[in-house]
Coordinates of N, CA, C and O in Angstrom, one line a residue:
R1 N 25.1 -1.5 20.0 CA 25.6 -2.2 19.1 C 27.1 -1.9 19.4 O 27.5 -3.2 18.7
T2 N 28.0 -1.2 19.9 CA 29.1 -0.8 19.9 C 29.7 -2.2 20.9 O 30.8 -2.7 20.1
E3 N 29.1 -2.8 21.8 CA 29.8 -3.4 22.5 C 29.6 -4.9 21.8 O 30.1 -5.5 22.0
F4 N 28.3 -5.2 21.0 CA 28.1 -6.3 20.3 C 29.0 -6.3 19.1 O 29.4 -7.7 18.9
N5 N 29.8 -5.5 18.8 CA 30.7 -5.0 17.1 C 31.9 -5.6 17.7 O 32.9 -6.4 16.8
D6 N 32.6 -5.5 19.3 CA 33.6 -5.2 19.4 C 33.8 -6.9 19.8 O 35.2 -7.6 20.0
G7 N 33.0 -7.8 19.8 CA 33.2 -9.5 19.7 C 33.2 -10.0 20.8 O 33.8 -10.8 21.6
E8 N 32.8 -9.2 22.0 CA 32.9 -9.4 23.6 C 31.8 -10.7 23.6 O 31.8 -11.1 25.0
Y9 N 30.2 -10.6 22.6 CA 29.5 -11.4 22.9 C 29.5 -12.5 21.7 O 30.0 -12.7 20.7
D10 N 28.8 -13.7 22.4 CA 28.9 -14.9 21.1 C 27.6 -14.8 20.2 O 27.2 -15.3 19.5
G11 N 26.2 -13.5 20.6 CA 25.1 -13.5 20.2 C 24.5 -12.7 20.6 O 25.1 -12.2 21.7
I12 N 23.2 -12.4 19.9 CA 22.9 -11.1 20.6 C 20.9 -11.4 20.7 O 20.3 -12.3 19.8
I13 N 20.3 -11.3 21.6 CA 18.5 -11.0 21.7 C 18.1 -10.0 21.9 O 18.8 -9.2 22.6
V14 N 17.0 -9.5 21.1 CA 17.2 -8.3 20.8 C 15.2 -8.5 21.1 O 14.6 -9.0 20.4
C15 N 14.5 -7.4 22.4 CA 12.9 -7.9 22.3 C 12.7 -6.5 22.5 O 12.8 -5.6 22.6
F16 N 11.6 -6.4 21.7 CA 11.0 -5.3 22.0 C 9.4 -5.3 22.0 O 8.5 -6.7 21.2
A17 N 8.6 -4.8 23.0 CA 7.5 -4.9 22.8 C 6.6 -3.7 23.1 O 6.9 -2.6 24.0
G18 N 5.8 -3.3 22.1 CA 5.2 -1.3 22.3 C 4.2 -2.0 21.4 O 3.4 -2.7 20.5
H19 N 3.8 -0.8 20.3 CA 2.7 -0.1 19.3 C 3.5 -0.4 18.2 O 4.9 -0.4 18.0
G20 N 2.5 -0.3 17.0 CA 3.3 -0.3 15.5 C 2.2 -0.3 14.6 O 0.8 0.1 15.2
D21 N 2.6 -0.1 13.3 CA 1.9 -0.6 11.9 C 2.3 -1.2 10.8 O 3.3 -2.0 11.4
A22 N 1.7 -1.1 10.2 CA 2.3 -2.2 8.9 C 3.6 -1.9 9.0 O 4.5 -2.9 8.3
N23 N 4.4 -0.8 8.7 CA 6.0 -0.6 8.7 C 6.4 -0.1 9.2 O 7.6 0.1 9.2
Y24 N 6.3 0.0 10.5 CA 6.7 0.9 12.1 C 6.5 0.5 13.2 O 5.5 -0.4 13.4
I25 N 7.6 0.6 14.1 CA 7.3 0.2 15.6 C 7.0 1.8 16.3 O 8.2 2.6 15.7
L26 N 6.4 1.8 17.0 CA 6.4 3.3 17.9 C 7.1 3.2 19.4 O 6.6 1.9 19.8
C27 N 8.0 3.7 19.9 CA 8.8 3.9 20.8 C 8.1 4.2 22.1 O 7.0 5.1 21.8
S28 N 8.5 3.9 23.5 CA 7.6 4.9 24.4 C 7.8 6.4 24.1 O 7.1 7.2 24.9
D29 N 8.7 7.0 23.5 CA 8.9 8.9 23.5 C 8.4 9.0 22.3 O 8.8 9.9 21.6
F30 N 7.3 7.9 21.6 CA 6.8 8.7 20.4 C 6.2 9.9 20.3 O 5.0 10.1 21.5
I31 N 6.3 11.0 19.7 CA 5.7 11.9 19.8 C 5.2 12.4 18.1 O 5.8 12.1 17.7
Q32 N 3.8 13.0 17.8 CA 3.6 13.6 17.0 C 3.0 14.4 16.7 O 2.2 15.0 17.5
D33 N 3.9 15.9 16.3 CA 3.3 17.1 16.5 C 2.6 17.3 15.0 O 2.9 17.4 14.3
Q34 N 1.3 17.4 15.4 CA 0.3 17.5 14.2 C 0.5 18.8 13.4 O -0.2 19.1 12.4
Y35 N 0.6 19.7 14.0 CA 1.1 21.1 13.7 C 2.1 21.7 12.7 O 2.4 22.1 11.6
N36 N 3.4 21.3 12.9 CA 4.9 21.2 12.2 C 4.8 19.8 11.3 O 6.0 19.6 11.2
N37 N 4.0 18.6 11.6 CA 4.0 17.3 11.0 C 5.5 16.8 11.3 O 5.8 15.7 10.5
N38 N 6.0 17.0 12.4 CA 7.1 16.3 12.9 C 6.8 15.0 14.1 O 6.3 14.8 14.6
V39 N 8.0 13.5 13.9 CA 7.5 12.8 14.4 C 9.0 12.1 15.1 O 10.1 12.3 14.4
S40 N 9.0 11.8 15.9 CA 10.3 11.0 16.4 C 9.8 10.2 17.5 O 8.7 9.7 17.7
G41 N 10.7 9.0 17.6 CA 10.3 7.9 18.7 C 9.8 6.7 17.4 O 8.7 6.0 17.9
V42 N 10.3 6.7 16.3 CA 9.4 5.4 15.5 C 10.3 5.2 14.3 O 11.6 6.2 14.6
F43 N 10.5 3.8 14.5 CA 11.9 3.1 13.6 C 10.8 2.4 12.3 O 10.0 1.4 12.7
G44 N 11.4 2.2 11.5 CA 11.0 1.4 10.6 C 11.0 0.0 11.1 O 12.5 -0.5 11.8
R45 N 10.1 -0.9 10.4 CA 10.7 -2.4 11.2 C 11.7 -2.7 10.8 O 12.7 -3.8 11.2
K46 N 12.2 -2.4 9.4 CA 13.7 -3.3 8.6 C 14.9 -2.2 9.5 O 15.7 -3.1 9.8
E47 N 14.3 -1.3 9.6 CA 15.5 -1.0 10.3 C 15.9 -1.1 11.7 O 17.3 -1.2 11.9
F48 N 14.6 -1.6 12.3 CA 15.0 -1.9 13.9 C 16.4 -3.2 13.8 O 16.9 -3.3 14.6
Q49 N 16.3 -4.4 12.9 CA 17.0 -5.2 12.4 C 18.4 -4.9 12.2 O 19.3 -5.3 12.2
Q50 N 18.5 -3.6 10.7 CA 19.7 -3.4 10.3 C 20.5 -2.8 11.4 O 21.8 -2.7 10.5
W51 N 20.2 -2.4 12.6 CA 21.3 -1.7 13.7 C 22.3 -3.4 13.9 O 23.4 -2.9 14.2
F52 N 22.3 -4.5 13.4 CA 22.8 -5.6 14.1 C 23.0 -6.0 12.7 O 23.8 -8.0 13.2
N53 N 23.2 -5.7 11.8 CA 23.9 -6.4 10.4 C 24.9 -6.5 10.1 O 25.9 -6.1 10.9
G54 N 25.7 -7.2 9.1 CA 26.5 -7.2 8.5 C 27.5 -6.0 8.3 O 28.6 -5.9 8.2
Y55 N 26.7 -5.1 8.0 CA 27.1 -3.7 7.7 C 27.5 -3.0 8.6 O 28.7 -2.3 8.9
H56 N 26.4 -2.7 9.7 CA 27.4 -2.2 10.4 C 27.5 -3.3 11.9 O 28.7 -2.4 12.9
C57 N 27.5 -4.3 11.7 CA 28.4 -5.4 12.9 C 29.2 -5.9 12.1 O 29.1 -7.1 12.0
P58 N 30.4 -5.8 11.0 CA 30.9 -6.6 10.3 C 31.7 -7.9 11.0 O 31.6 -9.0 10.1
D59 N 31.9 -7.8 12.0 CA 32.7 -9.0 12.9 C 31.5 -9.4 13.5 O 32.2 -11.2 14.0
Q60 N 30.5 -9.5 13.2 CA 29.4 -10.2 14.0 C 28.6 -11.2 12.8 O 27.8 -11.7 13.3
V61 N 29.2 -11.2 11.7 CA 28.3 -11.8 10.7 C 27.5 -13.4 10.5 O 26.9 -13.5 10.5
T62 N 28.8 -13.9 11.6 CA 28.6 -15.3 11.8 C 27.9 -15.7 12.8 O 27.4 -16.8 13.3
K63 N 27.8 -14.6 13.9 CA 27.2 -14.8 15.5 C 25.1 -14.8 15.3 O 25.1 -14.5 14.2
P64 N 24.6 -15.4 16.0 CA 23.6 -15.9 15.9 C 22.8 -14.5 16.4 O 23.6 -13.6 17.3
K65 N 21.7 -13.8 16.0 CA 20.4 -12.5 16.3 C 19.3 -13.2 16.4 O 18.9 -13.6 15.1
F66 N 18.7 -13.1 17.8 CA 17.4 -13.4 17.5 C 16.2 -12.1 17.7 O 17.1 -11.3 19.0
Y67 N 15.5 -11.7 17.0 CA 14.8 -11.0 16.9 C 13.4 -10.8 17.5 O 12.7 -11.8 17.0
F68 N 12.9 -10.4 18.7 CA 11.4 -11.0 19.0 C 10.5 -9.8 19.1 O 11.2 -8.6 20.2
M69 N 9.5 -9.2 18.6 CA 8.8 -8.5 18.2 C 7.4 -8.6 18.6 O 6.7 -9.5 18.2
D70 N 6.5 -8.0 19.9 CA 5.6 -8.0 19.8 C 4.8 -6.7 19.6 O 4.9 -5.9 20.9
A71 N 4.4 -6.5 18.8 CA 3.7 -5.1 18.2 C 2.7 -5.1 17.3 O 3.3 -5.9 16.3
C72 N 1.6 -4.6 17.3 CA 0.7 -4.6 16.5 C 1.1 -4.1 15.3 O 2.0 -3.2 15.0
R73 N -0.1 -4.0 14.1 CA 0.6 -3.8 12.8 C -0.8 -2.9 12.5 O -0.8 -2.9 11.4
G74 N -1.1 -2.3 13.2 CA -2.3 -1.1 12.9 C -3.9 -2.0 13.4 O -3.8 -2.2 14.3
E75 N -4.6 -1.4 12.4 CA -5.5 -1.5 12.6 C -6.4 -3.0 12.4 O -7.6 -3.4 12.1
Q76 N -5.3 -4.0 11.6 CA -5.9 -5.5 11.4 C -6.2 -5.7 12.3 O -5.8 -6.4 13.5
D77 N -7.3 -7.0 12.0 CA -7.6 -7.6 12.7 C -7.1 -9.0 13.4 O -6.6 -9.4 12.4
P78 N -6.6 -9.4 14.3 CA -6.0 -10.6 14.6 C -6.5 -12.0 14.2 O -7.3 -12.1 14.2
I79 N -5.8 -12.5 13.5 CA -5.9 -14.6 13.2 C -6.0 -14.7 14.4 O -4.7 -15.0 15.2
L80 N -7.0 -15.4 14.8 CA -7.0 -16.3 15.9 C -6.1 -18.0 15.8 O -6.3 -18.4 14.7
V81 N -5.6 -18.2 16.6 CA -4.8 -19.4 16.5 C -5.1 -20.7 17.4 O -5.6 -20.0 18.6

């Protein structure tokens, strides 16, 4: 995010492929400790995009931002296309 905010780039493309559920994406370092109820490596789907929004990168508000996410949404059956 720091390099993007410095104005060095004309835009950004962010790709994520992994697992998830309806509200979260699970990263490769996802760990759930069932005894202490601690979870790490989990990000909210909206939080994923907010890292590069106008609040966090105010100089890049007018720059194009593309987010590609390939993550399931839990136990829902996929709709065939």
